[in-house]
Tab-separated table of C-alpha atoms in Angstrom:
chain	number	residue	atom	x	y	z
A	1	MET	CA	0.078	0.063	-0.247
A	2	ALA	CA	1.328	3.304	-0.785
A	3	SER	CA	2.165	5.867	1.726
A	4	GLN	CA	0.222	8.523	2.476
A	5	LYS	CA	2.358	12.083	2.079
A	6	THR	CA	2.092	14.252	5.231
A	7	LYS	CA	3.488	17.798	6.386
A	8	ASN	CA	5.472	15.786	9.354
A	9	ASP	CA	6.349	12.470	7.251
A	10	TRP	CA	10.042	11.125	8.471
A	11	ASN	CA	10.305	9.672	5.211
A	12	ASP	CA	10.411	12.713	3.050
A	13	GLU	CA	13.703	13.825	2.355
A	14	SER	CA	12.459	17.221	0.525
A	15	THR	CA	12.678	20.374	2.722
A	16	SER	CA	9.894	22.547	2.125
A	17	GLU	CA	10.765	26.695	1.334
A	18	ILE	CA	9.367	28.913	3.640
A	19	SER	CA	8.488	32.789	4.267
A	20	VAL	CA	11.011	32.504	7.198
A	21	THR	CA	9.253	34.860	9.789
A	22	LEU	CA	11.772	36.009	12.787
A	23	LEU	CA	10.498	34.552	16.270
A	24	PRO	CA	10.967	36.873	18.965
A	25	LEU	CA	13.682	36.265	21.425
A	26	SER	CA	13.298	35.057	24.985
A	27	THR	CA	13.868	38.238	26.876
A	28	GLU	CA	13.549	36.259	30.437
A	29	GLN	CA	15.539	37.918	32.845
A	30	THR	CA	16.281	35.670	36.151
A	31	PRO	CA	18.360	37.565	39.328
A	32	SER	CA	21.249	35.664	40.717
A	33	VAL	CA	20.160	33.961	43.994
A	34	LEU	CA	22.450	33.438	46.998
A	35	GLU	CA	20.607	30.195	48.553
A	36	MET	CA	21.442	29.625	52.315
A	37	VAL	CA	22.468	26.138	52.854
A	38	GLN	CA	23.297	26.252	56.308
A	39	GLY	CA	22.517	29.118	59.179
A	40	PRO	CA	19.654	30.862	60.680
A	41	GLY	CA	16.281	29.701	58.760
A	42	ALA	CA	17.891	27.626	56.113
A	43	PRO	CA	17.329	26.549	53.423
A	44	ARG	CA	16.285	30.177	52.320
A	45	ASN	CA	16.862	31.776	48.766
A	46	TYR	CA	17.793	35.243	48.379
A	47	GLU	CA	17.539	37.047	45.180
A	48	LEU	CA	20.262	38.981	44.432
A	49	PHE	CA	18.233	41.688	42.743
A	50	ARG	CA	19.779	45.060	43.502
A	51	ALA	CA	23.091	46.031	41.737
A	52	GLU	CA	24.743	46.341	45.394
A	53	MET	CA	23.592	44.136	48.733
A	54	VAL	CA	24.846	43.905	51.928
A	55	VAL	CA	25.300	40.818	53.535
A	56	GLY	CA	25.666	40.960	57.501
A	57	ARG	CA	24.320	40.941	60.816
A	58	ALA	CA	22.513	44.450	60.961
A	59	ILE	CA	19.030	44.597	60.780
A	60	ASP	CA	19.324	47.050	58.013
A	61	ALA	CA	21.301	44.791	55.789
A	62	ASP	CA	19.812	43.686	52.593
A	63	VAL	CA	20.452	40.094	53.370
A	64	PRO	CA	20.117	40.090	57.301
A	65	ILE	CA	21.145	37.486	59.023
A	66	ASN	CA	20.723	36.546	62.471
A	67	SER	CA	23.759	34.998	63.788
A	68	THR	CA	26.804	36.583	66.067
A	69	ASP	CA	29.204	35.018	63.798
A	70	LEU	CA	28.873	37.765	60.824
A	71	SER	CA	29.775	41.539	61.455
A	72	ARG	CA	27.521	43.864	61.114
A	73	ARG	CA	28.262	44.401	57.273
A	74	HIS	CA	30.123	41.269	56.388
A	75	VAL	CA	30.384	41.205	52.642
A	76	LEU	CA	29.282	42.960	49.788
A	77	LEU	CA	27.687	41.415	46.846
A	78	LYS	CA	28.444	43.842	44.059
A	79	ARG	CA	27.142	43.572	39.957
A	80	ALA	CA	29.262	44.672	36.986
A	81	PRO	CA	27.813	45.762	34.382
A	82	SER	CA	28.587	42.424	32.531
A	83	GLY	CA	25.930	41.214	34.957
A	84	GLN	CA	28.634	39.313	36.943
A	85	TYR	CA	28.533	39.475	40.775
A	86	SER	CA	31.725	39.395	42.931
A	87	LEU	CA	31.955	39.303	46.444
A	88	GLN	CA	34.102	42.064	48.835
A	89	ASP	CA	34.943	41.058	52.200
A	90	LEU	CA	33.943	44.500	54.432
A	91	GLU	CA	37.118	44.056	56.993
A	92	SER	CA	34.796	41.062	58.377
A	93	ARG	CA	36.007	39.831	62.024
A	94	ASN	CA	35.438	36.181	60.893
A	95	GLY	CA	36.368	36.913	56.883
A	96	ALA	CA	34.752	35.612	53.861
A	97	TYR	CA	35.764	32.374	52.262
A	98	VAL	CA	34.929	31.127	48.653
A	99	ASN	CA	35.211	27.684	47.766
A	100	GLY	CA	37.318	27.475	50.991
A	101	VAL	CA	39.848	29.930	50.450
A	102	LYS	CA	39.856	32.693	52.491
A	103	ILE	CA	39.638	36.210	50.147
A	104	HIS	CA	39.148	40.268	49.927
A	105	SER	CA	37.337	39.659	46.720
A	106	ALA	CA	36.611	37.023	44.144
A	107	VAL	CA	34.581	36.884	41.221
A	108	LEU	CA	31.866	34.484	41.578
A	109	HIS	CA	30.756	32.127	39.505
A	110	ASP	CA	27.489	29.435	39.427
A	111	GLY	CA	28.097	27.122	42.314
A	112	ASP	CA	30.801	28.899	44.055
A	113	SER	CA	30.300	28.445	48.186
A	114	ILE	CA	30.850	31.412	50.542
A	115	GLN	CA	31.036	30.473	53.980
A	116	LEU	CA	30.562	33.599	56.267
A	117	GLY	CA	31.167	31.802	60.248
A	118	SER	CA	28.982	28.818	60.432
A	119	ILE	CA	26.735	30.072	57.710
A	120	LEU	CA	27.007	28.510	54.065
A	121	PHE	CA	25.951	29.387	50.992
A	122	VAL	CA	25.829	28.477	47.258
A	123	PHE	CA	26.043	31.424	44.647
A	124	HIS	CA	23.788	30.753	41.946
A	125	GLU	CA	24.107	32.913	38.649
A	126	GLY	CA	21.188	34.125	37.187
A	127	ARG	CA	20.845	35.379	33.425
A	128	ALA	CA	21.291	39.246	32.065
A	129	MET	CA	20.416	41.477	35.177
A	130	SER	CA	22.270	44.216	34.326
B	1	MET	CA	50.474	45.940	57.074
B	2	SER	CA	48.880	43.633	54.685
B	3	PHE	CA	49.915	42.404	51.215
B	4	PHE	CA	46.823	42.191	48.509
B	5	VAL	CA	47.109	39.549	45.443
B	6	ARG	CA	44.763	39.951	42.675
B	7	PHE	CA	45.187	37.183	40.111
B	8	TRP	CA	44.470	38.823	36.335
B	9	GLY	CA	46.060	36.050	34.295
B	10	ILE	CA	46.159	32.569	34.967
B	11	ARG	CA	46.276	30.658	32.159
B	12	GLY	CA	49.692	29.010	30.586
B	13	SER	CA	51.096	29.185	27.162
B	14	ILE	CA	48.554	30.761	25.315
B	15	PRO	CA	45.311	32.711	26.156
B	16	THR	CA	42.299	30.345	26.156
B	17	PRO	CA	38.979	32.024	25.901
B	18	GLY	CA	35.742	30.772	26.142
B	19	HIS	CA	32.863	28.781	27.947
B	20	LEU	CA	35.447	25.600	28.823
B	21	THR	CA	37.634	28.362	30.616
B	22	LYS	CA	34.913	30.571	32.050
B	23	LYS	CA	35.653	29.360	36.214
B	24	TYR	CA	39.380	29.715	35.850
B	25	GLY	CA	39.757	32.013	33.098
B	26	GLY	CA	41.621	32.479	29.463
B	27	ASN	CA	43.975	35.076	30.419
B	28	THR	CA	47.620	34.432	30.494
B	29	SER	CA	49.858	34.797	33.541
B	30	CYS	CA	49.862	38.119	35.520
B	31	VAL	CA	49.552	38.491	39.146
B	32	GLU	CA	49.001	41.820	41.201
B	33	ILE	CA	50.669	42.316	44.187
B	34	ARG	CA	50.023	45.409	46.221
B	35	SER	CA	51.911	46.827	49.829
B	36	ASP	CA	50.118	49.895	51.090
B	37	ASP	CA	50.671	52.211	48.028
B	38	SER	CA	53.182	49.720	46.431
B	39	LEU	CA	52.370	47.981	43.330
B	40	PHE	CA	54.242	45.223	41.648
B	41	ILE	CA	53.244	43.155	38.692
B	42	CYS	CA	54.238	39.623	38.396
B	43	ASP	CA	54.138	39.265	34.472
B	44	GLY	CA	52.742	40.787	32.202
B	45	GLY	CA	50.825	38.415	30.125
B	46	THR	CA	47.474	39.235	28.494
B	47	GLY	CA	46.277	39.417	32.275
B	48	LEU	CA	47.996	42.338	32.133
B	49	ARG	CA	45.673	44.374	29.652
B	50	GLU	CA	42.400	44.260	32.293
B	51	LEU	CA	44.350	45.205	35.190
B	52	GLY	CA	45.477	48.411	33.411
B	53	ALA	CA	41.941	49.362	33.048
B	54	ASP	CA	41.700	48.524	36.462
B	55	LEU	CA	44.079	50.648	37.738
B	56	LEU	CA	42.779	53.414	35.890
B	57	THR	CA	39.452	53.278	37.853
B	58	ARG	CA	41.235	53.897	41.459
B	59	GLY	CA	41.446	57.346	41.081
B	60	LYS	CA	45.547	57.759	41.075
B	61	LYS	CA	47.106	60.506	39.063
B	62	GLN	CA	50.385	59.157	38.908
B	63	ILE	CA	50.763	55.183	39.189
B	64	THR	CA	53.922	53.703	39.769
B	65	GLY	CA	54.479	49.964	39.627
B	66	HIS	CA	57.384	47.714	39.588
B	67	PHE	CA	57.052	44.836	36.678
B	68	PHE	CA	58.925	41.598	37.446
B	69	TYR	CA	59.131	38.921	34.732
B	70	SER	CA	59.248	35.114	35.003
B	71	HIS	CA	60.845	35.340	31.477
B	72	THR	CA	59.833	36.878	27.883
B	73	HIS	CA	57.976	34.125	26.925
B	74	TRP	CA	55.079	35.376	24.702
B	75	ASP	CA	52.852	34.108	26.953
B	76	HIS	CA	54.343	36.298	29.590
B	77	ILE	CA	54.653	39.316	27.847
B	78	GLN	CA	52.042	39.797	25.166
B	79	GLY	CA	49.651	41.953	27.585
B	80	PHE	CA	52.416	44.692	27.962
B	81	PRO	CA	51.156	46.580	24.347
B	82	PHE	CA	47.749	46.997	25.989
B	83	PHE	CA	48.458	48.256	29.242
B	84	THR	CA	46.732	51.431	29.053
B	85	PRO	CA	48.839	52.837	32.103
B	86	ALA	CA	52.217	52.802	30.028
B	87	TYR	CA	50.370	55.405	27.681
B	88	ILE	CA	49.813	58.262	30.093
B	89	PRO	CA	52.785	60.554	30.874
B	90	SER	CA	52.600	61.112	34.707
B	91	ASN	CA	53.620	57.344	35.205
B	92	THR	CA	56.190	55.117	36.373
B	93	PHE	CA	57.155	51.663	35.335
B	94	HIS	CA	60.118	49.859	36.444
B	95	VAL	CA	60.900	47.131	34.647
B	96	TYR	CA	63.373	44.560	36.548
B	97	GLY	CA	66.228	42.497	35.375
B	98	THR	CA	68.112	40.027	38.065
B	99	ALA	CA	71.437	41.749	37.463
B	100	GLU	CA	73.180	45.613	36.934
B	101	GLY	CA	73.436	45.675	32.658
B	102	ASP	CA	70.740	42.834	32.319
B	103	ARG	CA	68.182	44.914	29.791
B	104	ARG	CA	66.827	41.886	28.986
B	105	THR	CA	63.409	41.972	29.403
B	106	TYR	CA	63.374	45.721	28.830
B	107	GLU	CA	64.765	45.068	25.296
B	108	LEU	CA	61.753	42.301	24.555
B	109	LEU	CA	59.120	44.195	25.466
B	110	SER	CA	60.330	47.289	23.434
B	111	GLY	CA	60.957	44.800	20.745
B	112	GLN	CA	57.626	42.764	20.588
B	113	MET	CA	56.518	46.236	20.104
B	114	ARG	CA	58.252	46.665	16.237
B	115	SER	CA	55.986	47.323	13.467
B	116	ASP	CA	56.189	44.182	12.277
B	117	TYR	CA	54.680	42.599	15.451
B	118	PHE	CA	52.600	45.837	16.465
B	119	PRO	CA	51.136	48.766	15.019
B	120	VAL	CA	52.474	51.388	18.271
B	121	ASP	CA	56.233	51.556	18.380
B	122	PHE	CA	57.446	51.359	22.105
B	123	GLY	CA	58.502	55.282	21.519
B	124	GLU	CA	54.949	56.218	21.592
B	125	LEU	CA	54.371	54.902	25.447
B	126	ARG	CA	54.542	58.060	27.153
B	127	SER	CA	54.825	57.305	30.468
B	128	ASN	CA	58.355	56.844	32.421
B	129	ILE	CA	59.488	53.338	31.510
B	130	VAL	CA	62.870	52.300	33.856
B	131	ALA	CA	65.462	49.822	32.830
B	132	SER	CA	66.005	48.323	36.539
B	133	HIS	CA	67.529	45.914	38.459
B	134	LEU	CA	68.038	43.405	41.473
B	135	ASP	CA	71.380	43.852	43.181
B	136	GLY	CA	72.880	40.819	43.953
B	137	GLY	CA	69.257	38.716	43.566
B	138	HIS	CA	67.674	41.434	46.211
B	139	ARG	CA	65.937	44.496	46.515
B	140	GLU	CA	64.176	46.449	48.877
B	141	ILE	CA	61.304	48.192	47.513
B	142	ASP	CA	59.182	50.529	49.554
B	143	GLY	CA	59.932	48.718	52.539
B	144	VAL	CA	58.782	45.143	50.605
B	145	ALA	CA	62.490	42.850	50.022
B	146	VAL	CA	62.373	41.222	46.376
B	147	SER	CA	64.220	38.726	45.910
B	148	PHE	CA	65.034	36.131	42.545
B	149	PHE	CA	65.934	32.385	42.564
B	150	GLU	CA	66.573	31.153	39.046
B	151	GLN	CA	64.223	27.997	37.560
B	152	HIS	CA	64.618	25.342	35.587
B	153	HIS	CA	62.891	26.166	32.163
B	154	PRO	CA	64.056	26.076	27.983
B	155	GLY	CA	65.621	29.729	28.226
B	156	ARG	CA	65.674	30.407	31.590
B	157	SER	CA	63.149	31.679	34.097
B	158	TRP	CA	62.974	33.451	37.736
B	159	ALA	CA	60.725	33.164	40.806
B	160	TYR	CA	60.408	36.047	42.793
B	161	SER	CA	59.796	36.071	46.593
B	162	PHE	CA	58.113	39.269	48.032
B	163	VAL	CA	58.684	39.646	52.355
B	164	ARG	CA	57.577	42.478	54.649
B	165	ASP	CA	56.816	42.749	58.213
B	166	GLY	CA	57.205	38.623	58.311
B	167	PHE	CA	55.194	37.667	55.424
B	168	LYS	CA	55.925	36.362	52.159
B	169	ILE	CA	54.332	35.444	48.910
B	170	VAL	CA	56.367	33.667	46.134
B	171	TYR	CA	55.638	33.825	42.588
B	172	ALA	CA	57.261	30.487	40.966
B	173	THR	CA	55.771	29.803	37.271
B	174	ASP	CA	57.225	28.154	34.269
B	175	ASN	CA	59.457	25.712	36.415
B	176	GLU	CA	59.855	22.200	35.648
B	177	ILE	CA	61.299	21.323	38.803
B	178	ASP	CA	60.930	17.792	37.978
B	179	LEU	CA	63.870	17.764	35.873
B	180	THR	CA	66.342	19.059	39.016
B	181	PHE	CA	65.688	15.749	40.652
B	182	PRO	CA	68.620	13.616	40.811
B	183	ARG	CA	66.633	10.767	38.910
B	184	PRO	CA	63.883	12.275	37.377
B	185	GLU	CA	62.912	8.954	35.887
B	186	ALA	CA	62.529	7.331	39.301
B	187	VAL	CA	59.484	9.314	39.623
B	188	LEU	CA	57.515	8.608	36.950
B	189	LYS	CA	57.728	5.280	38.027
B	190	GLU	CA	56.633	5.775	41.771
B	191	PRO	CA	54.359	8.895	41.148
B	192	GLU	CA	53.048	8.707	45.186
B	193	ALA	CA	56.503	8.717	46.380
B	194	PRO	CA	57.666	12.153	47.630
B	195	ARG	CA	59.857	14.311	45.575
B	196	PRO	CA	63.011	15.097	45.987
B	197	ILE	CA	62.669	19.039	45.864
B	198	PRO	CA	65.717	20.805	45.526
B	199	GLU	CA	67.066	22.166	49.095
B	200	ALA	CA	67.974	25.348	47.552
B	201	PHE	CA	64.567	25.560	45.904
B	202	ARG	CA	62.842	24.760	49.451
B	203	GLN	CA	64.985	27.256	51.144
B	204	PHE	CA	63.253	29.852	48.707
B	205	CYS	CA	60.154	29.061	49.328
B	206	HIS	CA	60.372	27.817	52.935
B	207	GLY	CA	57.337	29.486	54.964
B	208	ALA	CA	55.523	31.045	52.596
B	209	ASP	CA	52.292	32.617	53.459
B	210	LEU	CA	51.008	32.351	49.552
B	211	LEU	CA	52.586	30.167	46.958
B	212	ILE	CA	51.801	30.590	43.650
B	213	ALA	CA	53.397	27.784	41.520
B	214	ASP	CA	53.206	26.579	38.307
B	215	GLY	CA	51.586	23.348	38.176
B	216	GLN	CA	50.249	22.528	34.357
B	217	TYR	CA	49.841	18.835	34.271
B	218	PHE	CA	48.239	15.567	35.558
B	219	ASP	CA	50.990	12.894	36.441
B	220	ASP	CA	49.864	10.912	33.538
B	221	GLU	CA	50.074	14.082	30.945
B	222	TYR	CA	53.875	14.888	32.219
B	223	GLU	CA	55.614	11.630	30.870
B	224	LYS	CA	54.784	13.314	26.734
B	225	LYS	CA	55.901	16.588	28.053
B	226	VAL	CA	59.254	16.100	29.590
B	227	GLY	CA	61.266	19.020	28.965
B	228	TRP	CA	58.438	21.848	28.219
B	229	GLY	CA	60.007	23.628	31.002
B	230	HIS	CA	56.241	22.699	33.057
B	231	PRO	CA	55.917	20.367	36.585
B	232	ARG	CA	53.133	18.147	37.304
B	233	ALA	CA	50.587	19.870	39.821
B	234	SER	CA	51.744	16.998	42.148
B	235	THR	CA	55.242	18.426	42.446
B	236	ILE	CA	53.956	21.601	43.667
B	237	ILE	CA	52.325	19.792	46.443
B	238	ASP	CA	55.258	18.500	47.740
B	239	LEU	CA	57.460	21.729	47.113
B	240	ALA	CA	54.372	23.556	49.767
B	241	LEU	CA	54.644	20.373	51.731
B	242	GLN	CA	58.482	20.576	51.934
B	243	SER	CA	59.190	24.544	52.124
B	244	GLU	CA	56.318	24.699	54.594
B	245	ALA	CA	53.866	26.979	52.736
B	246	LYS	CA	51.162	27.667	54.232
B	247	GLN	CA	48.849	28.165	51.361
B	248	VAL	CA	49.539	27.423	47.602
B	249	ALA	CA	47.449	28.298	44.452
B	250	ILE	CA	48.082	26.063	41.506
B	251	PHE	CA	49.022	28.128	38.664
B	252	HIS	CA	49.736	28.725	34.620
B	253	HIS	CA	46.918	25.982	33.947
B	254	ASP	CA	47.403	24.047	30.841
B	255	PRO	CA	45.461	25.276	27.566
B	256	MET	CA	43.890	22.474	27.216
B	257	HIS	CA	42.351	22.094	30.532
B	258	GLY	CA	38.705	23.114	30.695
B	259	ASP	CA	37.692	24.143	34.046
B	260	SER	CA	36.409	20.603	34.908
B	261	ASP	CA	39.578	19.026	34.389
B	262	VAL	CA	41.262	22.325	36.490
B	263	ASP	CA	38.490	21.136	39.171
B	264	ARG	CA	39.674	17.389	38.877
B	265	LYS	CA	43.849	18.524	38.794
B	266	ILE	CA	43.198	20.495	42.048
B	267	ALA	CA	41.278	17.601	43.919
B	268	LEU	CA	43.950	15.229	43.185
B	269	CYS	CA	46.450	17.926	44.421
B	270	LYS	CA	44.343	18.362	47.761
B	271	GLU	CA	44.014	14.714	48.019
B	272	ARG	CA	48.446	14.122	48.118
B	273	ALA	CA	48.324	17.326	50.544
B	274	ALA	CA	45.835	16.006	53.053
B	275	ARG	CA	48.134	12.360	53.144
B	276	VAL	CA	50.675	14.771	54.559
B	277	ASN	CA	49.315	17.651	56.215
B	278	PRO	CA	46.198	18.406	56.137
B	279	GLN	CA	46.066	22.204	57.056
B	280	LEU	CA	48.178	22.818	53.706
B	281	LEU	CA	45.264	24.978	51.556
B	282	VAL	CA	45.441	24.235	47.862
B	283	PHE	CA	43.251	25.774	45.657
B	284	GLY	CA	43.686	26.802	41.895
B	285	ALA	CA	44.518	30.545	41.276
B	286	ARG	CA	41.682	31.785	38.704
B	287	GLU	CA	40.993	35.067	37.763
B	288	GLY	CA	38.842	38.020	39.812
B	289	LEU	CA	40.561	36.244	43.276
B	290	GLU	CA	42.299	38.584	45.406
B	291	LEU	CA	43.726	37.261	48.594
B	292	ARG	CA	44.869	39.604	51.489
B	293	ILE	CA	47.823	38.227	53.219
B	294	GLY	CA	48.840	39.673	56.442
């Protein structure tokens, strides 16, 4: 029995010429996220929605953490025009560690671990937030 | 007093941009060391371009810097023509040779800007670029004692140490330490055995608060690359252990290694270190990382 040709026939080796209409690119933006995996209230996600955000014990910190391990202003998360975040230690008493290394500052990449005192975060890189 | 150390270029041999090297970076060797207002620059690979751009954002009207080149192979000098502060008249840069009259580095830096290689002539750099030298292997610059050590690399290379107020940083790249062993072939047969690091180099690195050292190869890669001028990363762990360094940054990552390869190399290095001294901190040098020492 002869097969009937349909628009989606896998056996059809010819390609139909069409007028291509460009489809809209996705403009969806997703913020970078600081995921607290250990600490008061963990697990908990903090979306990084501003170009500069302070993590610390102060109640008015952008990411306030109620722990005496942290200085009032412990670290600054700063977004570059490229959208990439870096972490800077704000002369904290107990320091900041990225992937186990005590840093003064570091450009962050997806999956980096950030330890402040006994508080542990994982950084998740977002998309096109600049 | 503290040293601040920032990695601007960590890759060996040739720049390797691309998504496979996004985490560690693809720029070739360039490390910035700051002590108070003093600026020391170890090597001028392609990472130097970004350091230059950053220096211009720091608001200093006059920049003075001290360049220490491990050697003058391409991957250690290519950033210099793109180092914007060198084009600004108010700035001064000292380029150090290892002895009085040693202008080799200075001349190769200028030579790479001849019109055959680059459109802008060295003479058009408006900053004050001074050929200088270390006196008998040592020099004190703004309170920082700088020393050098000749390493094993085709065409020669030098390691540098920077010491102030009891804190010590060693920059030692492009050094095939493995070929300085009494019986290099024995190590190939027994990779787990401790490596016999030469006493003089152990002393040079002794007690470093931060040892930055070329650790380009996996053990199984090295056999095919003997004589290329770079060691096994595992040898650097033994150097750090035997010289009682406090932390070691594995540097000069192979251009064929993507981020996952470097992750694996560092994991193996950590395992080797932990068997002898779990306190030794081992990490992979990566661009954008800045440490405070002291």
